[in-house]
mmCIF file of C-alpha atoms in Angstrom:
data_model
loop_
_atom_site.group_PDB
_atom_site.id
_atom_site.type_symbol
_atom_site.label_atom_id
_atom_site.label_comp_id
_atom_site.label_asym_id
_atom_site.label_seq_id
_atom_site.Cartn_x
_atom_site.Cartn_y
_atom_site.Cartn_z
ATOM 1 C CA MET A 113 25.921 63.830 17.779
ATOM 2 C CA PRO A 114 25.580 61.530 20.825
ATOM 3 C CA SER A 115 25.350 57.610 20.215
ATOM 4 C CA TYR A 116 22.023 56.152 20.860
ATOM 5 C CA ALA A 117 23.581 52.545 20.840
ATOM 6 C CA LYS A 118 23.153 52.002 24.412
ATOM 7 C CA ASP A 119 20.101 54.127 25.188
ATOM 8 C CA PRO A 120 17.166 51.931 26.752
ATOM 9 C CA ARG A 121 14.574 53.714 24.279
ATOM 10 C CA CYS A 122 16.795 52.768 21.471
ATOM 11 C CA ILE A 123 17.469 49.246 22.275
ATOM 12 C CA THR A 124 13.497 48.703 23.005
ATOM 13 C CA MET A 125 12.491 50.396 19.741
ATOM 14 C CA ALA A 126 15.005 48.065 17.883
ATOM 15 C CA GLU A 127 13.782 44.865 19.303
ATOM 16 C CA ALA A 128 10.408 46.092 18.030
ATOM 17 C CA LEU A 129 11.229 46.645 14.791
ATOM 18 C CA VAL A 130 13.622 43.548 13.715
ATOM 19 C CA PRO A 131 10.225 41.651 12.901
ATOM 20 C CA LEU A 132 8.972 44.686 10.558
ATOM 21 C CA LEU A 133 12.364 45.124 8.741
ATOM 22 C CA ARG A 134 12.412 41.345 8.548
ATOM 23 C CA ARG A 135 9.040 41.427 6.643
ATOM 24 C CA THR A 136 9.791 43.869 3.708
ATOM 25 C CA CYS A 137 12.476 41.808 2.272
ATOM 26 C CA PRO A 138 10.683 40.200 -0.706
ATOM 27 C CA GLN A 139 9.428 36.592 0.110
ATOM 28 C CA GLY A 140 11.772 33.990 -1.706
ATOM 29 C CA ALA A 141 14.809 37.007 -1.235
ATOM 30 C CA GLY A 142 16.626 35.084 1.438
ATOM 31 C CA GLY A 143 16.468 38.317 3.648
ATOM 32 C CA TYR A 144 17.861 40.607 0.896
ATOM 33 C CA GLY A 145 16.205 43.533 -0.388
ATOM 34 C CA GLY A 146 14.487 45.278 2.650
ATOM 35 C CA TYR A 147 13.677 48.629 3.071
ATOM 36 C CA TYR A 148 11.499 50.730 6.079
ATOM 37 C CA GLN A 149 10.333 54.259 6.192
ATOM 38 C CA VAL A 150 7.905 55.535 8.528
ATOM 39 C CA ASN A 151 6.510 59.072 8.081
ATOM 40 C CA LEU A 152 5.716 60.522 11.522
ATOM 41 C CA ASP A 153 4.303 64.150 12.623
ATOM 42 C CA ASP A 154 7.106 65.880 13.853
ATOM 43 C CA GLU A 155 5.997 66.267 17.465
ATOM 44 C CA GLU A 156 5.493 62.466 17.250
ATOM 45 C CA ALA A 157 8.793 61.819 16.503
ATOM 46 C CA VAL A 158 10.043 64.124 19.102
ATOM 47 C CA GLY A 159 8.096 62.392 21.400
ATOM 48 C CA LEU A 160 9.599 59.372 20.742
ATOM 49 C CA GLY A 161 13.110 60.327 21.171
ATOM 50 C CA GLY A 162 13.827 62.623 17.862
ATOM 51 C CA VAL A 163 14.787 61.511 14.327
ATOM 52 C CA GLU A 164 18.457 60.440 15.295
ATOM 53 C CA LEU A 165 17.382 58.058 17.830
ATOM 54 C CA ILE A 166 14.810 56.660 15.645
ATOM 55 C CA ARG A 167 17.432 56.434 12.978
ATOM 56 C CA ALA A 168 19.951 54.781 15.366
ATOM 57 C CA ALA A 169 17.057 52.401 16.461
ATOM 58 C CA MET A 170 16.618 51.479 13.072
ATOM 59 C CA ARG A 171 20.191 50.892 12.111
ATOM 60 C CA LYS A 172 20.377 48.760 14.809
ATOM 61 C CA ALA A 173 17.321 46.376 14.042
ATOM 62 C CA ALA A 174 19.104 46.471 10.387
ATOM 63 C CA LYS A 175 22.064 45.270 11.733
ATOM 64 C CA GLN A 176 20.588 42.248 14.006
ATOM 65 C CA LEU A 177 19.406 40.774 10.674
ATOM 66 C CA GLY A 178 22.488 41.419 8.823
ATOM 67 C CA TRP A 179 21.853 44.443 6.812
ATOM 68 C CA LYS A 180 24.727 46.798 5.298
ATOM 69 C CA VAL A 181 22.521 50.133 5.924
ATOM 70 C CA THR A 182 22.113 53.446 4.961
ATOM 71 C CA THR A 183 19.315 55.780 6.610
ATOM 72 C CA ILE A 184 17.562 58.985 6.121
ATOM 73 C CA GLY A 185 16.242 60.977 8.764
ATOM 74 C CA TRP A 186 14.564 64.212 7.698
ATOM 75 C CA THR A 187 12.302 66.900 9.809
ATOM 76 C CA GLY A 188 9.712 69.312 8.922
ATOM 77 C CA THR A 189 8.984 67.597 5.097
ATOM 78 C CA ARG A 190 5.492 68.008 3.779
ATOM 79 C CA ASN A 191 4.831 64.731 4.991
ATOM 80 C CA GLY A 192 6.231 65.550 8.523
ATOM 81 C CA THR A 193 9.600 63.743 9.622
ATOM 82 C CA MET A 194 10.376 61.200 7.380
ATOM 83 C CA VAL A 195 13.104 58.057 8.849
ATOM 84 C CA GLY A 196 13.816 55.168 6.716
ATOM 85 C CA VAL A 197 16.525 52.354 6.627
ATOM 86 C CA GLN A 198 17.647 50.221 3.493
ATOM 87 C CA ASP A 199 19.295 47.256 3.106
ATOM 88 C CA THR A 200 22.352 47.717 0.860
ATOM 89 C CA ARG A 201 24.407 44.666 0.900
ATOM 90 C CA GLU A 202 24.898 43.181 -2.875
ATOM 91 C CA VAL A 203 22.150 40.380 -3.698
ATOM 92 C CA PRO A 204 23.481 36.999 -4.359
ATOM 93 C CA ASN A 205 22.589 35.944 -7.681
ATOM 94 C CA GLU A 206 19.771 33.055 -6.526
ATOM 95 C CA CYS A 207 18.032 35.978 -4.871
ATOM 96 C CA ARG A 208 18.610 38.727 -7.404
ATOM 97 C CA THR A 209 15.494 37.835 -9.501
ATOM 98 C CA VAL A 210 13.372 38.124 -6.773
ATOM 99 C CA VAL A 211 14.224 41.145 -5.202
ATOM 100 C CA ASP A 212 14.517 42.856 -8.960
ATOM 101 C CA GLU A 213 10.819 42.060 -9.341
ATOM 102 C CA ALA A 214 9.724 43.210 -5.677
ATOM 103 C CA MET A 215 11.612 46.441 -6.956
ATOM 104 C CA ASN A 216 10.029 46.713 -10.277
ATOM 105 C CA ASP A 217 6.519 46.127 -8.649
ATOM 106 C CA LYS A 218 7.235 48.919 -6.305
ATOM 107 C CA LEU A 219 8.348 51.290 -8.916
ATOM 108 C CA HIS A 220 5.243 50.086 -11.082
ATOM 109 C CA ALA A 221 3.046 50.832 -8.287
ATOM 110 C CA ALA A 222 4.745 54.385 -7.587
ATOM 111 C CA LEU A 223 4.249 55.304 -11.334
ATOM 112 C CA HIS A 224 0.912 54.054 -11.682
ATOM 113 C CA LYS A 225 -0.042 56.501 -8.403
ATOM 114 C CA VAL A 226 1.941 59.603 -9.951
ATOM 115 C CA TRP A 227 0.179 58.964 -13.344
ATOM 116 C CA GLY A 228 -3.212 58.724 -12.114
ATOM 117 C CA GLU A 229 -4.358 55.585 -14.351
ATOM 118 C CA PRO A 230 -7.645 54.914 -14.371
ATOM 119 C CA ALA A 231 -7.176 50.477 -13.834
ATOM 120 C CA PRO A 232 -6.582 49.471 -10.562
ATOM 121 C CA ALA A 233 -3.387 50.042 -8.736
ATOM 122 C CA PRO A 234 -1.244 47.310 -8.698
ATOM 123 C CA VAL A 235 -0.802 45.542 -5.396
ATOM 124 C CA GLN A 236 2.064 47.151 -3.289
ATOM 125 C CA ARG A 237 3.349 45.077 -0.412
ATOM 126 C CA GLY A 238 4.350 47.439 2.196
ATOM 127 C CA SER A 239 3.194 50.852 1.700
ATOM 128 C CA ILE A 240 4.897 53.510 3.609
ATOM 129 C CA ALA A 241 1.466 54.269 5.143
ATOM 130 C CA LEU A 242 1.029 50.522 6.339
ATOM 131 C CA MET A 243 4.705 51.074 7.721
ATOM 132 C CA THR A 244 4.186 53.842 9.604
ATOM 133 C CA GLN A 245 1.256 52.341 11.156
ATOM 134 C CA GLU A 246 2.995 48.988 12.045
ATOM 135 C CA PHE A 247 5.764 51.117 13.644
ATOM 136 C CA ARG A 248 3.457 52.752 15.577
ATOM 137 C CA ALA A 249 1.526 49.821 16.836
ATOM 138 C CA ALA A 250 4.936 48.077 17.649
ATOM 139 C CA VAL A 251 6.209 51.185 19.372
ATOM 140 C CA SER A 252 3.320 51.542 21.451
ATOM 141 C CA HIS A 253 3.424 48.138 22.320
ATOM 142 C CA SER A 254 7.002 47.908 23.393
ATOM 143 C CA GLY A 255 6.329 50.797 26.046
ATOM 144 C CA THR A 256 9.004 53.130 24.344
#
């Protein structure tokens, strides 16, 4: 597999992604606990350089924020192409409560959707649909 680290498309995309990844960290968590995922049409992902280039850009952007990362990248899913990055650093004790509460909120929102509860859905900051829209806008603006 080729390295995309010095590919100008990867560098440009990573620069556009840094602020988006930073915003996924829970407020008050000291920059820990971030996760970013986009779901693109397969053709759209190919047009942006392919899943591996997008993954490399996400990895590069996350490392600029000091994240230790794990990434996913799949094409041909029922949601099209899925690409994501997650901060896997050990969360310091002083930030643990904030990160855990944010994770619980996301889990509660997901379960609410799956179970189809009649009450209004809990507020979920940073849905995948919103992340995908932001990604498209940032990449388009960056000229990638």
